[in-house]
CSV table of C-alpha atoms in Angstrom, one decimal:
chain,number,residue,atom,x,y,z
A,48,MET,CA,72.6,129.5,153.3
A,49,ASP,CA,68.8,129.4,153.6
A,50,GLU,CA,67.2,127.7,156.6
A,51,GLN,CA,64.1,126.2,154.9
A,52,TYR,CA,64.0,123.8,152.0
A,53,ASP,CA,61.2,121.8,150.3
A,54,VAL,CA,63.4,118.8,149.8
A,55,ILE,CA,66.7,117.5,151.3
A,56,VAL,CA,68.6,115.0,149.2
A,57,CYS,CA,71.4,113.0,150.8
A,58,GLY,CA,74.1,111.6,148.6
A,59,THR,CA,75.5,112.5,145.2
A,60,GLY,CA,75.1,109.2,143.3
A,61,LEU,CA,73.4,109.3,139.9
A,62,LYS,CA,69.9,108.6,141.3
A,63,GLU,CA,70.2,111.3,143.9
A,64,CYS,CA,71.5,113.8,141.3
A,65,ILE,CA,68.7,113.1,138.9
A,66,LEU,CA,66.1,113.3,141.7
A,67,SER,CA,67.5,116.6,142.9
A,68,GLY,CA,67.5,118.0,139.4
A,69,LEU,CA,63.9,117.0,138.8
A,70,PHE,CA,62.8,118.6,142.1
A,71,SER,CA,64.6,121.7,141.2
A,72,CYS,CA,63.1,121.9,137.7
A,73,HIS,CA,59.7,121.7,139.3
A,74,GLY,CA,60.3,124.8,141.4
A,75,LYS,CA,61.3,123.0,144.6
A,76,LYS,CA,64.0,124.5,146.9
A,77,VAL,CA,66.5,121.7,147.2
A,78,LEU,CA,69.4,121.1,149.7
A,79,HIS,CA,71.7,118.5,148.2
A,80,LEU,CA,74.3,117.0,150.7
A,81,ASP,CA,77.0,114.4,150.6
A,82,ARG,CA,79.1,113.1,153.5
A,83,ASN,CA,82.1,112.6,151.2
A,84,GLY,CA,84.5,115.3,149.8
A,85,TYR,CA,83.8,114.0,146.3
A,86,TYR,CA,80.7,113.5,144.1
A,87,GLY,CA,79.3,110.2,143.2
A,88,GLY,CA,78.7,108.4,146.5
A,89,ASP,CA,79.6,104.7,146.5
A,90,CYS,CA,79.7,104.8,142.7
A,91,ALA,CA,82.3,107.6,142.4
A,92,SER,CA,85.2,107.7,140.1
A,93,LEU,CA,88.3,108.8,142.1
A,94,ASN,CA,91.6,110.3,140.9
A,95,LEU,CA,94.8,108.8,142.3
A,96,THR,CA,95.1,111.2,145.3
A,97,THR,CA,91.5,110.8,146.4
A,98,LEU,CA,91.7,107.0,146.0
A,99,TRP,CA,94.9,106.9,148.1
A,100,ASP,CA,93.3,109.1,150.8
A,101,LYS,CA,90.3,106.7,151.0
A,102,PHE,CA,92.2,103.4,151.2
A,103,ARG,CA,95.6,104.4,152.5
A,104,PRO,CA,95.1,107.5,154.7
A,105,GLY,CA,98.2,109.5,155.5
A,106,GLU,CA,100.2,108.0,152.7
A,107,LYS,CA,101.0,109.6,149.3
A,108,PRO,CA,100.8,107.8,146.0
A,109,PRO,CA,104.2,106.7,144.6
A,110,ALA,CA,105.6,109.2,142.1
A,111,ASP,CA,106.1,106.5,139.5
A,112,TYR,CA,102.3,106.1,139.2
A,113,GLY,CA,102.3,109.3,137.1
A,114,SER,CA,100.0,112.3,137.2
A,115,ASN,CA,97.0,112.5,139.4
A,116,ARG,CA,94.9,113.4,136.3
A,117,ASP,CA,96.0,110.1,134.5
A,118,TRP,CA,93.8,108.2,137.0
A,119,ASN,CA,90.1,107.8,137.3
A,120,VAL,CA,89.2,104.7,139.3
A,121,ASP,CA,85.6,103.6,139.6
A,122,LEU,CA,84.7,102.4,143.1
A,123,ILE,CA,82.0,100.3,141.4
A,124,PRO,CA,82.5,99.7,137.7
A,125,LYS,CA,79.5,100.9,135.7
A,126,PHE,CA,78.5,99.6,132.4
A,127,VAL,CA,75.6,101.0,130.5
A,128,MET,CA,73.9,99.1,127.7
A,129,ALA,CA,73.9,101.3,124.6
A,130,SER,CA,70.2,101.0,123.9
A,131,GLY,CA,69.1,100.0,127.5
A,132,GLN,CA,66.4,101.5,129.7
A,133,LEU,CA,68.9,103.6,131.6
A,134,VAL,CA,70.0,105.4,128.4
A,135,LYS,CA,66.4,106.1,127.5
A,136,ILE,CA,65.8,107.6,131.0
A,137,LEU,CA,68.9,109.7,130.8
A,138,LEU,CA,68.0,111.0,127.3
A,139,LYS,CA,64.4,111.8,128.4
A,140,THR,CA,65.4,113.7,131.5
A,141,LYS,CA,68.2,115.5,129.5
A,142,VAL,CA,70.8,114.5,132.1
A,143,THR,CA,73.0,113.5,129.2
A,144,ARG,CA,74.0,117.2,128.9
A,145,TYR,CA,76.0,116.8,132.1
A,146,LEU,CA,77.5,113.4,131.4
A,147,GLU,CA,80.6,112.3,129.6
A,148,TRP,CA,80.6,109.0,127.8
A,149,LYS,CA,83.8,107.1,127.4
A,150,SER,CA,84.8,103.7,126.1
A,151,VAL,CA,86.5,101.5,128.6
A,152,GLU,CA,90.2,101.0,128.0
A,153,GLY,CA,90.5,98.2,130.6
A,154,THR,CA,88.8,96.7,133.6
A,155,TYR,CA,90.7,96.0,136.8
A,156,VAL,CA,89.8,94.2,140.0
A,157,TYR,CA,91.2,94.5,143.5
A,158,GLN,CA,92.2,91.2,145.1
A,159,TYR,CA,93.1,90.7,148.7
A,160,GLN,CA,95.1,87.6,149.7
A,161,PRO,CA,94.6,86.7,153.3
A,162,ALA,CA,97.6,86.5,155.6
A,163,GLY,CA,99.9,83.7,154.5
A,164,LEU,CA,103.3,82.6,155.7
A,165,PHE,CA,104.9,86.0,155.1
A,166,SER,CA,102.3,88.7,154.8
A,167,ASN,CA,99.0,90.0,153.6
A,168,GLU,CA,99.0,90.9,149.9
A,169,LYS,CA,96.8,93.3,148.0
A,170,PHE,CA,96.8,93.2,144.2
A,171,ILE,CA,95.1,95.1,141.3
A,172,HIS,CA,94.7,92.8,138.3
A,173,LYS,CA,93.6,93.6,134.8
A,174,VAL,CA,90.5,91.6,133.8
A,175,PRO,CA,91.6,89.6,130.7
A,176,ALA,CA,90.0,90.8,127.4
A,177,THR,CA,92.2,88.9,124.9
A,178,GLU,CA,93.5,85.3,124.7
A,179,MET,CA,97.0,86.5,125.6
A,180,GLU,CA,95.8,88.2,128.7
A,181,ILE,CA,93.8,85.1,129.7
A,182,VAL,CA,97.0,83.0,129.6
A,183,LYS,CA,98.9,85.6,131.7
A,184,SER,CA,96.2,86.3,134.2
A,185,PRO,CA,96.6,85.1,137.8
A,186,LEU,CA,92.8,85.5,138.4
A,187,MET,CA,91.9,82.1,136.9
A,188,GLY,CA,93.0,78.5,137.2
A,189,ILE,CA,93.9,76.4,134.2
A,190,MET,CA,90.4,75.1,133.7
A,191,GLU,CA,88.8,78.6,133.9
A,192,LYS,CA,91.4,79.9,131.4
A,193,LYS,CA,90.5,77.1,129.0
A,194,ARG,CA,86.7,77.9,129.3
A,195,CYS,CA,87.3,81.6,129.0
A,196,THR,CA,89.4,81.1,125.9
A,197,SER,CA,86.6,78.9,124.4
A,198,PHE,CA,84.1,81.6,125.2
A,199,PHE,CA,86.2,84.4,123.6
A,200,MET,CA,86.5,82.2,120.5
A,201,PHE,CA,82.7,81.6,120.5
A,202,ILE,CA,81.8,85.3,120.7
A,203,ALA,CA,84.5,86.5,118.2
């Protein structure tokens, strides 16, 4: 490894990677570092094993969760407007050659219930996307479910 660099970039989030690439394209010698063992920084998408290592160190994911490759969990969900400013920047900088676009099959949230009578509880819930999911969702009270159903009917 060389000892001198023009630029040192810390982190492997999208902004840091674009910045690093731009410096490199302009002939700068770049050292790109990350404190994590995975790419993406706080916005990374983790497979099941890496996710378990991050939040339950020393434990292994249950076998009934399926293959490690079946999972790709965003630490921070990212939605990109199809004709938004970010897409224009990504196209202009040609970063899109290194990205994979995928439609979202479902959105989930992590919910922690503080200590109650018996124990602390941690849940992962699917964010409702249909009227049936709204009815079944434990994320909302009865009034929120009614408003959400009305909103879904309005936008349909």
